[in-house]
Short mmCIF file of C-alpha atoms and ligand atoms in Angstrom, two decimals:
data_model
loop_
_atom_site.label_atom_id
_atom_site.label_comp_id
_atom_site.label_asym_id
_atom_site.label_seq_id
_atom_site.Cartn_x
_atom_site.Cartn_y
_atom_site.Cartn_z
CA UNK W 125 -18.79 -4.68 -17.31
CA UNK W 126 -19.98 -7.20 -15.06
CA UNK W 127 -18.78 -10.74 -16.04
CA UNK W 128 -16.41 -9.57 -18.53
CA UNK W 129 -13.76 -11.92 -19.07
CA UNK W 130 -10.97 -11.49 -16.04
CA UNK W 131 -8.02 -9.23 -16.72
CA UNK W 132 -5.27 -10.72 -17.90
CA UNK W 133 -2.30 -10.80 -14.98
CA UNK W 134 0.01 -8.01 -15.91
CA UNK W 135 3.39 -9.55 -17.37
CA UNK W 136 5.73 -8.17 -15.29
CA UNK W 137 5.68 -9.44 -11.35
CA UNK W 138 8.31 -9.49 -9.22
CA UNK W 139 7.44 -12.42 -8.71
CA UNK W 140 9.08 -12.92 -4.94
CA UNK W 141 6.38 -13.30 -3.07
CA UNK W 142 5.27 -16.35 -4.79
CA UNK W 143 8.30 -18.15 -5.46
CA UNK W 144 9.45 -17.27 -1.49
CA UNK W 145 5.39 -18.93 -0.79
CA UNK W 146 6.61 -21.99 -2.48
CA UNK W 147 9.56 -22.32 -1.76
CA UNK W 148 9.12 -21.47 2.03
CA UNK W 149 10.65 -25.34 3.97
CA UNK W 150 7.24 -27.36 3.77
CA UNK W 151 8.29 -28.86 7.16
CA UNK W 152 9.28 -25.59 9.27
CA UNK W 153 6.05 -23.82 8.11
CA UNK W 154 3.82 -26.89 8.12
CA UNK W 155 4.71 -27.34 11.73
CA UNK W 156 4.00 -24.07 12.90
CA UNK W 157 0.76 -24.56 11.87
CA UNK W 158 -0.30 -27.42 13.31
CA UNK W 159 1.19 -26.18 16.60
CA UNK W 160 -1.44 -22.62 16.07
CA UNK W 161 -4.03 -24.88 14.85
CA UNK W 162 -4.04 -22.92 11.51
CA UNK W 163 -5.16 -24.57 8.46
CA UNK W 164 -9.04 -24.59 9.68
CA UNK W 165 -11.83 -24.48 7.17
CA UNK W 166 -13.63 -21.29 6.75
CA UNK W 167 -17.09 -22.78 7.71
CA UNK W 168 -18.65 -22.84 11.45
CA UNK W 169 -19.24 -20.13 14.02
CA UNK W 170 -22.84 -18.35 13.67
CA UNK W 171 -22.18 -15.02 15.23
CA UNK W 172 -23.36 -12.51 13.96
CA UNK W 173 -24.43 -9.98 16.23
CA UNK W 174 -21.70 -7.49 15.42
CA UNK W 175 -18.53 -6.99 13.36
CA UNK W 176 -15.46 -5.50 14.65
CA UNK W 177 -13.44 -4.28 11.57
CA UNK W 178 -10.26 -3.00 12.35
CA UNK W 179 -7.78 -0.83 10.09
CA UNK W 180 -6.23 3.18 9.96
CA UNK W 181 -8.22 4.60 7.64
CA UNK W 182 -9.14 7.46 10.43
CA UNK W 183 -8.03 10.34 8.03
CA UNK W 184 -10.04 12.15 5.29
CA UNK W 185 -10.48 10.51 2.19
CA UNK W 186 -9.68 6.76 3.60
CA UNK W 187 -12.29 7.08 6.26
CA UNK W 188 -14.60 8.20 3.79
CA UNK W 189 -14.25 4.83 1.96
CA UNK W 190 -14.48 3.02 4.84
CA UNK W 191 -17.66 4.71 5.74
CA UNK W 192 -19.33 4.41 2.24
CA UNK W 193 -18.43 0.58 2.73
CA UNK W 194 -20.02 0.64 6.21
CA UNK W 195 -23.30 2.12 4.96
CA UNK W 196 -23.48 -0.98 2.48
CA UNK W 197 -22.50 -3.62 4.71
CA UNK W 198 -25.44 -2.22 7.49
CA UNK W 199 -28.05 -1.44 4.80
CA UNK W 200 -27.36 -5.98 3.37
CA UNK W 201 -26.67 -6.94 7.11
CA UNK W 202 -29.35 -4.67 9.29
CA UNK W 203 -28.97 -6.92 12.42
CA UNK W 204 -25.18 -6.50 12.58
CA UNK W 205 -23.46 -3.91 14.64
CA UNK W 206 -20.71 -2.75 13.00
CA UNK W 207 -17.87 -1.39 14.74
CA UNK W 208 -14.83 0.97 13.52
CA UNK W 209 -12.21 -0.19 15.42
CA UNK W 210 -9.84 2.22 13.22
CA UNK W 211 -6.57 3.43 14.82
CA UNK W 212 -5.15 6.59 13.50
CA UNK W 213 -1.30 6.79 12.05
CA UNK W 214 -0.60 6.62 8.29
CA UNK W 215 0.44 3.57 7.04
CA UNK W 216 -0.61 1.57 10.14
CA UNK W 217 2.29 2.51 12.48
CA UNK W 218 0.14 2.56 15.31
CA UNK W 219 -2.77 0.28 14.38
CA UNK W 220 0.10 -3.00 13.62
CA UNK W 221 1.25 -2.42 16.72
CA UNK W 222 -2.09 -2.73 18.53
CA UNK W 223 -2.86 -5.56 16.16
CA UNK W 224 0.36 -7.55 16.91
CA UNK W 225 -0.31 -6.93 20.59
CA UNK W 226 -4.48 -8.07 20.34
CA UNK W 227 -3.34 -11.02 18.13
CA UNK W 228 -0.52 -12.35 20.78
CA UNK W 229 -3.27 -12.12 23.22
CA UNK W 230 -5.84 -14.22 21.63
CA UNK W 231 -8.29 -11.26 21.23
CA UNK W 232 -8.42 -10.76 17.35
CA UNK W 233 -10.93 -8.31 16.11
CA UNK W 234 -13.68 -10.09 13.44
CA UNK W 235 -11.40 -8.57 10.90
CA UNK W 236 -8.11 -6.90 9.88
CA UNK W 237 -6.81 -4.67 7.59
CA UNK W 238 -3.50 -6.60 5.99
CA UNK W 239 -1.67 -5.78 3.06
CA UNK W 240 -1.70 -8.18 -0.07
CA UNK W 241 1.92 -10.06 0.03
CA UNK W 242 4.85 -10.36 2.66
CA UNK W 243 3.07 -8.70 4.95
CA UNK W 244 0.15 -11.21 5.08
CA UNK W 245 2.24 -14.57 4.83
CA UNK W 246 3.48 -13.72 7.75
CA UNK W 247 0.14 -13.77 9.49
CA UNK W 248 -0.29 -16.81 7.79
CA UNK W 249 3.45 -18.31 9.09
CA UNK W 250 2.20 -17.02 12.49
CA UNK W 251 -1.11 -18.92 12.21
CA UNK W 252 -3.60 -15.93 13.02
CA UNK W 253 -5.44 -16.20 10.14
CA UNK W 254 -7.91 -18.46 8.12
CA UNK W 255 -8.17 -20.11 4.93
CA UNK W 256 -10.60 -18.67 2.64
CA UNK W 257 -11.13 -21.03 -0.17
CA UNK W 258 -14.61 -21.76 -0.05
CA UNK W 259 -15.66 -18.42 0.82
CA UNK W 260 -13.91 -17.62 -2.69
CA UNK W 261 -15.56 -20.36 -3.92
CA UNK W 262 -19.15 -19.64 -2.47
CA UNK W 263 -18.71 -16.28 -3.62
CA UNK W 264 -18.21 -16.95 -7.27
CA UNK W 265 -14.65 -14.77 -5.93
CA UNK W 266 -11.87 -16.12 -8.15
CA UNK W 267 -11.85 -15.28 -11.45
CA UNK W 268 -13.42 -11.39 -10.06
CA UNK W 269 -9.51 -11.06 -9.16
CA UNK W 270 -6.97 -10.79 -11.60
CA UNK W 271 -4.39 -13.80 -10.95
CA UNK W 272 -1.35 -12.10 -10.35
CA UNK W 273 -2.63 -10.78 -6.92
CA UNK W 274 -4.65 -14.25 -6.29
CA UNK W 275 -0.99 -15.33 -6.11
CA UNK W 276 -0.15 -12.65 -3.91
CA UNK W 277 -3.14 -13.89 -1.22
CA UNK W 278 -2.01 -17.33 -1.36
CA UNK W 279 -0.03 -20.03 0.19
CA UNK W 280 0.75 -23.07 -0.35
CA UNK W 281 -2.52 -23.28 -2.87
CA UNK W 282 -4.91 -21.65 -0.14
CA UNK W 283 -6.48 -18.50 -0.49
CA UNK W 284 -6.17 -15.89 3.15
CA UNK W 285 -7.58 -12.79 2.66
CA UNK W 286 -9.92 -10.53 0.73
CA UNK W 287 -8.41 -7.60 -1.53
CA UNK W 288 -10.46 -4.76 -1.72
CA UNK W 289 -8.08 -2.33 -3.70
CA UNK W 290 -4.87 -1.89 -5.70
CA UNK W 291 -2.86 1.37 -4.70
CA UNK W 292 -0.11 2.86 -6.48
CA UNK W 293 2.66 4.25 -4.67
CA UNK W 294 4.97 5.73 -7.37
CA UNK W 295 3.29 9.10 -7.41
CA UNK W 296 4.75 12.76 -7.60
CA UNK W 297 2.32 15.16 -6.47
CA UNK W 298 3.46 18.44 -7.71
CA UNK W 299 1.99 22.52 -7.68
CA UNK W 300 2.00 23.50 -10.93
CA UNK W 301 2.31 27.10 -9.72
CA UNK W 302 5.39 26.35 -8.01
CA UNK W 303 6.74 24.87 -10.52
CA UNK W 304 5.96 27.65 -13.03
CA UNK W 305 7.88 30.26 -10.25
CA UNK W 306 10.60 28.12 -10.27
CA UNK W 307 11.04 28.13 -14.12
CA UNK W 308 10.39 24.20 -13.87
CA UNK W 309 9.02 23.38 -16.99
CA UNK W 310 7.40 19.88 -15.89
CA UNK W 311 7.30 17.00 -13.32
CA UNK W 312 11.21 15.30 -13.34
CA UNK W 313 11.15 12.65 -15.13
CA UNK W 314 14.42 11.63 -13.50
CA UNK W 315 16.02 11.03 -10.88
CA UNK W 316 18.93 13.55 -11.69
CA UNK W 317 16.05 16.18 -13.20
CA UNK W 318 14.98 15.60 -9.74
CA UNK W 319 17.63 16.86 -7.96
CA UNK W 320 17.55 19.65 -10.59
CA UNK W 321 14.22 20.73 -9.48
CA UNK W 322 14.24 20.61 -6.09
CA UNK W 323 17.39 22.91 -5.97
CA UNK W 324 15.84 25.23 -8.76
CA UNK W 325 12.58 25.54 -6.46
CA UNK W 326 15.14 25.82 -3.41
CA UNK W 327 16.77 28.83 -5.37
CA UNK W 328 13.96 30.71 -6.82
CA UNK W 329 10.96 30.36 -4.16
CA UNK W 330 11.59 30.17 -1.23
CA UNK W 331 9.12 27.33 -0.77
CA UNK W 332 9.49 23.90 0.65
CA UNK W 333 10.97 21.84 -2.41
CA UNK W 334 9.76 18.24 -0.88
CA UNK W 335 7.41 17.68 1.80
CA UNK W 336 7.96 14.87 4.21
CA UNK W 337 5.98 13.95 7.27
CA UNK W 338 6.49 11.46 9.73
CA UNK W 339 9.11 9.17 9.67
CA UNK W 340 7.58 6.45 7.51
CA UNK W 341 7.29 8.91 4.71
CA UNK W 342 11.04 8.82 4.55
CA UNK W 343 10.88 5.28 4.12
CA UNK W 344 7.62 5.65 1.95
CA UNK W 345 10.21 8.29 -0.08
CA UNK W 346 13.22 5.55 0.28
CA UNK W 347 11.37 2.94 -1.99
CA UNK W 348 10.43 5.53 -4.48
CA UNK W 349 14.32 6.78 -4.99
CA UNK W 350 15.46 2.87 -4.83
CA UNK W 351 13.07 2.27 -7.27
CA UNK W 352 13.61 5.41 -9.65
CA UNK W 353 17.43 5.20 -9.24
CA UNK W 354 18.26 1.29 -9.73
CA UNK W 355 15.39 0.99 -12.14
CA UNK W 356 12.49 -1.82 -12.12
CA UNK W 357 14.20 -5.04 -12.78
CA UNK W 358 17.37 -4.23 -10.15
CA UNK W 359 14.37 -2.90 -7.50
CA UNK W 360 12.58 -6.32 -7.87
CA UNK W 361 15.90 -8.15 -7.64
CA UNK W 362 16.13 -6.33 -4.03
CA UNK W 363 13.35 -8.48 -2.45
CA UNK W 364 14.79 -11.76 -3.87
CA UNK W 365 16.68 -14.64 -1.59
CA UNK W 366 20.32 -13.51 -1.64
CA UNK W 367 19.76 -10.10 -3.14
CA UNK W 368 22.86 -8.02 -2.69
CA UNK W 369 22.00 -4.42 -1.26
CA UNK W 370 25.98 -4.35 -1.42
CA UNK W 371 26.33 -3.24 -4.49
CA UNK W 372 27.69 0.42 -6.02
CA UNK W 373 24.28 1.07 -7.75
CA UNK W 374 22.23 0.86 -4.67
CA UNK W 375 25.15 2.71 -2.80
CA UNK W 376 24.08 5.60 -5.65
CA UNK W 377 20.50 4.84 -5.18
CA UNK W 378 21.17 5.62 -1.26
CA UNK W 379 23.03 8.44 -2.40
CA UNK W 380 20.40 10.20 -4.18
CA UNK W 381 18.01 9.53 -0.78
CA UNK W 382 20.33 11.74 1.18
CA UNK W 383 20.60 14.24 -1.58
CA UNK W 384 16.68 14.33 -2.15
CA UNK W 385 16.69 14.18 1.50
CA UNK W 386 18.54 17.75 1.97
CA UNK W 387 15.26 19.59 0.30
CA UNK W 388 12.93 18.06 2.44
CA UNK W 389 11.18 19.96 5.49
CA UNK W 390 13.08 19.14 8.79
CA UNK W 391 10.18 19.84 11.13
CA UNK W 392 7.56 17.76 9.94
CA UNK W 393 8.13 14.63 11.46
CA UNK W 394 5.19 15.80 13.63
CA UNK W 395 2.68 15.58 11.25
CA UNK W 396 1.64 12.36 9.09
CA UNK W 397 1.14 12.08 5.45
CA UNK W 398 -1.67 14.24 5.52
CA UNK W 399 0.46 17.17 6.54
CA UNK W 400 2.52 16.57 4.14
CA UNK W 401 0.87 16.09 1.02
CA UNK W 402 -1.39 19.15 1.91
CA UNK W 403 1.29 21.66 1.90
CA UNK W 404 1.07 20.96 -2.10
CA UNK W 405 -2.24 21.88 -2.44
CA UNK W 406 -2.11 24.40 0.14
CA UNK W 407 0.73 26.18 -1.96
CA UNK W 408 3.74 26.02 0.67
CA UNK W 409 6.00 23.04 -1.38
CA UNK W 410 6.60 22.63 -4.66
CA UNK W 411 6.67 18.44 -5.00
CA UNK W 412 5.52 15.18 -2.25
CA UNK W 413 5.85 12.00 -3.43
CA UNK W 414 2.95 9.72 -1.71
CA UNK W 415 0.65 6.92 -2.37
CA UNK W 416 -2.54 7.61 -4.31
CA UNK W 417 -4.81 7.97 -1.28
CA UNK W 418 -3.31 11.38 -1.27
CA UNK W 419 -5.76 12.02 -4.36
CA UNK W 420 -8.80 11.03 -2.06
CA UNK W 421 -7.89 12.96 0.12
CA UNK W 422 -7.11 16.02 -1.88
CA UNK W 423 -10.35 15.94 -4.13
CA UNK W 424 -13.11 14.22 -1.06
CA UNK W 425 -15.33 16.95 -0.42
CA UNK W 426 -15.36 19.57 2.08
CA UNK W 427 -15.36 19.45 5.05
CA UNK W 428 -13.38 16.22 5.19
CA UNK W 429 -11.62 16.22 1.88
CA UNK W 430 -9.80 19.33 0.64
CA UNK W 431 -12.16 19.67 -2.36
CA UNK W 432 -9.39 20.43 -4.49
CA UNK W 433 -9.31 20.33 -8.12
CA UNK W 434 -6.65 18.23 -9.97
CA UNK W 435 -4.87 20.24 -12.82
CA UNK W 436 -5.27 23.44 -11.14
CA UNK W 437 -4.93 23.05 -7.66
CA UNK W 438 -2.03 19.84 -7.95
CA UNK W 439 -1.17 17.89 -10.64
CA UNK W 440 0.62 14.22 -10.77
CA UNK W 441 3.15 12.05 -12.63
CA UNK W 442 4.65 8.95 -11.84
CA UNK W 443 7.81 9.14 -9.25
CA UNK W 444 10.97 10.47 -11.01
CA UNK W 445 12.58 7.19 -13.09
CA UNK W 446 9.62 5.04 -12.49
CA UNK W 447 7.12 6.02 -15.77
CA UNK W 448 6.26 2.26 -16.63
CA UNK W 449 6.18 1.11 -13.49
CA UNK W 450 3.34 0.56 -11.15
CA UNK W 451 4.32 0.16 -7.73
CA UNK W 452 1.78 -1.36 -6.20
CA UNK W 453 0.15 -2.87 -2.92
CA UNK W 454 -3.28 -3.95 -2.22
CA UNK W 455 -5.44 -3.36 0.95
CA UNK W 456 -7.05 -6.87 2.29
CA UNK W 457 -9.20 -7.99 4.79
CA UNK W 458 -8.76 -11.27 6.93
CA UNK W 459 -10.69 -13.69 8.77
CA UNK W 460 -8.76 -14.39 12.26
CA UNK W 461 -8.37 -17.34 14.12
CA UNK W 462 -10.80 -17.37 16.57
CA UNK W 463 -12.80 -13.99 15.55
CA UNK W 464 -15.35 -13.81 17.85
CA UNK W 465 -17.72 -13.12 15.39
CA UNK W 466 -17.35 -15.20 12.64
CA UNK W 467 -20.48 -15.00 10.68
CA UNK W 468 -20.42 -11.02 11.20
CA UNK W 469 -17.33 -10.90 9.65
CA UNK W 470 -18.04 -13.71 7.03
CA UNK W 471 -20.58 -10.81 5.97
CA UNK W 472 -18.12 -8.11 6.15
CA UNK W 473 -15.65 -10.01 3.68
CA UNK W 474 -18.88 -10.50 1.33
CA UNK W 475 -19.18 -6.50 1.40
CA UNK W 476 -15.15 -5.84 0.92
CA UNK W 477 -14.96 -8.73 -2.08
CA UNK W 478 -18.38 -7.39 -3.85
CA UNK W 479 -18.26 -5.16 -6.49
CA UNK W 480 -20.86 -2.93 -5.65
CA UNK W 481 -18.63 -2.42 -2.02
CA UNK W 482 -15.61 -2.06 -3.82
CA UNK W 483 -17.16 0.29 -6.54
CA UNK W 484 -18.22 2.31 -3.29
CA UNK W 485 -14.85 2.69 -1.62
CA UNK W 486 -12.31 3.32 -3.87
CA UNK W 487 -13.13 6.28 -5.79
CA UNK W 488 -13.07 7.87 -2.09
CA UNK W 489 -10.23 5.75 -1.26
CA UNK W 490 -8.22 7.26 -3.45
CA UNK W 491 -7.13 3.46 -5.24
CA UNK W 492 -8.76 1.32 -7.70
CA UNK W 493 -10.93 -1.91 -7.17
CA UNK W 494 -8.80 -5.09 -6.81
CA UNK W 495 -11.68 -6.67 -8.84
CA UNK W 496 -11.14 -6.52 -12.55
CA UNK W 497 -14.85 -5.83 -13.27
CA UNK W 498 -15.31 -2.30 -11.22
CA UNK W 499 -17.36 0.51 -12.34
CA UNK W 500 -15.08 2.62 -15.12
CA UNK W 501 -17.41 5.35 -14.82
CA UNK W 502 -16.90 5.93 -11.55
CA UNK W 503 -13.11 6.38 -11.92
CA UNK W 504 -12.54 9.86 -12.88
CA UNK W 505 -9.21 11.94 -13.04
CA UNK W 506 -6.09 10.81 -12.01
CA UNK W 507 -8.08 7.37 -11.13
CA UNK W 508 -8.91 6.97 -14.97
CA UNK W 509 -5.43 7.42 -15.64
CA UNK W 510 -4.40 4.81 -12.62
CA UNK W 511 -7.08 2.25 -13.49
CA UNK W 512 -5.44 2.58 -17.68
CA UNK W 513 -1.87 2.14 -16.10
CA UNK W 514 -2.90 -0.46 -14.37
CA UNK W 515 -4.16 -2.65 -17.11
CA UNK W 516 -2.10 -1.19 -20.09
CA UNK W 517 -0.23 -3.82 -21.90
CA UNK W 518 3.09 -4.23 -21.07
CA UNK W 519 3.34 -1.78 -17.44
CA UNK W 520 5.61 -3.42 -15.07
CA UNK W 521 5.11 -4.14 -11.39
CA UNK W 522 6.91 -3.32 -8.67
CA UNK W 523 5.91 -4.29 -4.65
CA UNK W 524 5.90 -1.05 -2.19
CA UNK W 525 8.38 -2.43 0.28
CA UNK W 526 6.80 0.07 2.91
CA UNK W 527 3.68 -1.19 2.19
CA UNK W 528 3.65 -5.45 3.16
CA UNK W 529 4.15 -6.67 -0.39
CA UNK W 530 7.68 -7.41 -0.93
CA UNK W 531 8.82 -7.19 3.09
CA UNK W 532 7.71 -9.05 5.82
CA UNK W 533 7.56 -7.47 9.16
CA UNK W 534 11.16 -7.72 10.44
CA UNK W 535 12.74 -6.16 7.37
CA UNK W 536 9.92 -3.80 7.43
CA UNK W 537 10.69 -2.64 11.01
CA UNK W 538 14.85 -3.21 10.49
CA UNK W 539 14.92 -0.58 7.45
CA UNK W 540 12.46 1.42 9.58
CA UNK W 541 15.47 1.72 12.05
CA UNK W 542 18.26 2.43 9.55
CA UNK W 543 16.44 4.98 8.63
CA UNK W 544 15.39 6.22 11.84
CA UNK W 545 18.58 6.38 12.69
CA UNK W 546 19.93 7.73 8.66
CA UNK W 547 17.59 11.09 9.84
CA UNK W 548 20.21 11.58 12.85
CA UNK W 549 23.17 10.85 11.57
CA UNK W 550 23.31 11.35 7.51
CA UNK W 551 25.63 8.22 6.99
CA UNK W 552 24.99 6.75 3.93
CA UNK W 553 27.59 3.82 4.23
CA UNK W 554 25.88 3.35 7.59
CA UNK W 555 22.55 3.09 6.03
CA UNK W 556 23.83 0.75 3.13
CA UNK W 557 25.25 -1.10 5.91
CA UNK W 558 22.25 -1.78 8.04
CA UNK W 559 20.30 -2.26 4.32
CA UNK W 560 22.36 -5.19 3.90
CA UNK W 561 22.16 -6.75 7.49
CA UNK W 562 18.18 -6.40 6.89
CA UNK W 563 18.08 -8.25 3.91
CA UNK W 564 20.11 -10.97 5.67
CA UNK W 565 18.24 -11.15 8.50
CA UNK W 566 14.66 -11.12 6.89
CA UNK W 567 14.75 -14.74 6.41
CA UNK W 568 14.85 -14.55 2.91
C1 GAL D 770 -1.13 2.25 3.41
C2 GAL D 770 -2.50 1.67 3.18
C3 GAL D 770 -3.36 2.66 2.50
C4 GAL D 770 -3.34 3.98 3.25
C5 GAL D 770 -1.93 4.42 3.58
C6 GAL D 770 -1.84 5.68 4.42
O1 GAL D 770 -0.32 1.34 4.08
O2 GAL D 770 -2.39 0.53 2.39
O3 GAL D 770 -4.66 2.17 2.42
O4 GAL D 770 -4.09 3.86 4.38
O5 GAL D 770 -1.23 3.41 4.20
O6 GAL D 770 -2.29 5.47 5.70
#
């Protein structure tokens, strides 16, 4: 496997990211960096005493990846203190915030967990991170990645971060028992089969039909049903300069949400993903529809995973309407301006970029290695079937919104809000509404 010839970049992108990268005012973006100071080389600073490495992987399954990747990092780097600066909420809701805040302040951890796309450029408009091109270089790094997400890590021609998986949000989780009760014969394949289901199980069960947890699942759920309703090529068109979120077919799209919505559990905005992904395993709702760290989670062993077994204890198909389609995103690690331990983190990167690290994470993770030359053996399950998606000849790409690759912060956190406030009031014109003003206001 090693030094096979690079996989070739999937076909379909959405191909936002990049064009917005280049086509991003030279002059408005240029000066913001020279005011930060960004633009450094990647060379200098000798510390490395210790490595703070900061993320949210505090939760089964995640954790466990982080800690396999820990134990590899301390058994190349023995004089190196690492230290798990992890913050606990899925999806980073509390972790950016402490980031943003630690960042602002000039106190940057060694390293960060960023997500591949939107998300990172603007760390990279901001200034708080460095170029990595000769550490790519040095590392033999470039053609390990397929290009498609070298794109996604780059501005301007410059490399800024370090992927160390590909995840795939379009997944139904499902209980085949469940199902079976409810005389549901397989996963929806669409959205309207869907509906179909979850008012079948509804009907018949007596179970939850959809679990949700906290509120970023709802949004995590929101790209799904955009996705699975408008189809791949209108979903793409979403996250493009002038994209109109006007239109009838995502006021259907938003439609469906609040439909899909009314089979959901209304107490659970208490617990995070974990919560609700483990009522499917646990028996107590029929369908969730999460990222595929749910599967690390689900089959990590006991105590900290649920040792579950896929095909009897869950099963999986892609979202309702998006078969085809990977919707991806890509953990990444940075260098920051002005980590205070450069050379420990320098080391870290090494770890996150290697094969061997990334061959030791992500069959805990839950996600497959960002490098095209991982370990097929060690991807078992629904991860053989991810990693064959993933490179299967003609799959299409879509970026998780939720998840940094096709919005940047404010968008992020301005559809957070709509539907925030969608949970309170229902108001689907209301939502489209503040959809649109997002979209305007993201800078796009
Ligand atoms: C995503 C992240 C994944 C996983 C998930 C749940 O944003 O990329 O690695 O941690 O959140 O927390």
């Amino acid at each position: 496997m090693r030094g096979r010839t690079p996989r070739r970049a999937p076909r379909h992108t959405t191909g936002r990211v990049s064009r917005r990268w280049k086509a991003i005012a030279a002059t408005a973006l240029g000066a913001a960096l020279v005011v930060s100071g960004c633009g450094g080389t990647d060379d200098g600073g000798d510390d490395a005493s210790q490595v703070e490495v900061f993320s949210w992987w505090t939760g089964p399954g995640e954790a466990d990846g982080l800690a396999a990747m820990k134990a590899e990092f301390e058994k190349k780097n023995p004089g190196t203190k690492f230290i798990n600066a992890a913050i606990a909420g899925g999806s980073g809701t509390q972790a950016q915030a402490v980031l943003a805040s630690r960042l602002q302040n000039r106190k940057p951890p060694d390293s960060f967990q960023g997500h591949a796309g939107a998300e990172l450029l603007d760390y990279i408009k901001a200034g708080q991170i460095e170029r990595l091109d000769s550490f790519f270089d040095q590392n033999g790094l470039r053609p390990a990645y397929p290009q498609q997400l070298l794109q996604q890590i780059s501005y301007k021609g410059h490399l800024y971060s370090v992927p160390v998986n590909i995840h795939r949000s379009n997944m139904l989780w499902y209980n085949p028992k469940i199902l079976d009760d409810a005389g549901i014969a397989g996963p929806p394949k669409t959205i309207a089969e869907f509906i179909t289901a979850l008012k079948a199980v509804k009907a018949r069960t007596g179970k939850v039909p959809l679990s949700l947890g906290a509120q970023w699942t709802a949004d995590h759920l929101l790209e799904n049903v955009l996705l699975g309703s408008l189809g791949t090529d209108a979903y793409n068109a979403l996250w493009k300069p002038g994209a109109d979120w006007s239109s009838p077919a995502v006021r259907k799209a938003l439609t469906d949400f609040a439909e899909i919505m009314k089979y959901t559990t209304a107490e659970a905005a208490s617990t995070d993903w974990q919560g609700a992904s483990k009522a499917v395993v646990d028996g107590k709702a029929a369908f969730n529809i999460m990222g595929d760290w749910a599967y690390g989670y689900f089959t990590g062993s006991a105590p900290n995973g649920l040792g579950k077994k896929v095909d009897t204890d869950f099963k999986y198909a892609a979202a309702p309407g998006t078969d085809g389609t990977y919707m991806w995103l890509s953990d990444s690690f940075t260098l920051p301006k002005g980590a205070p331990h450069r050379a420990g983190a320098i080391a870290w990167l090494k770890v996150a970029g290697s094969r061997e690290g990334q061959d030791l994470f992500n069959p805990k993770k839950g996600s497959i290695p960002a490098r095209t030359d991982g370990n097929k053996a060690l991807y078992t399950g629904y991860l053989q079937y991810a990693l064959g998606e993933w490179t299967k000849p003609g799959i299409k790409l879509a970026g998780s919104f939720w998840h940094g690759v096709n919005a940047g912060k404010k968008q992020h956190t301005d559809i957070d809000t709509a539907v925030g406030l969608f949970l309170q009031n229902k108001d689907v014109a209301k939502l489209q509404a503040a959809l649109v003003e997002a979209a305007k206001n993201s800078g796009q």
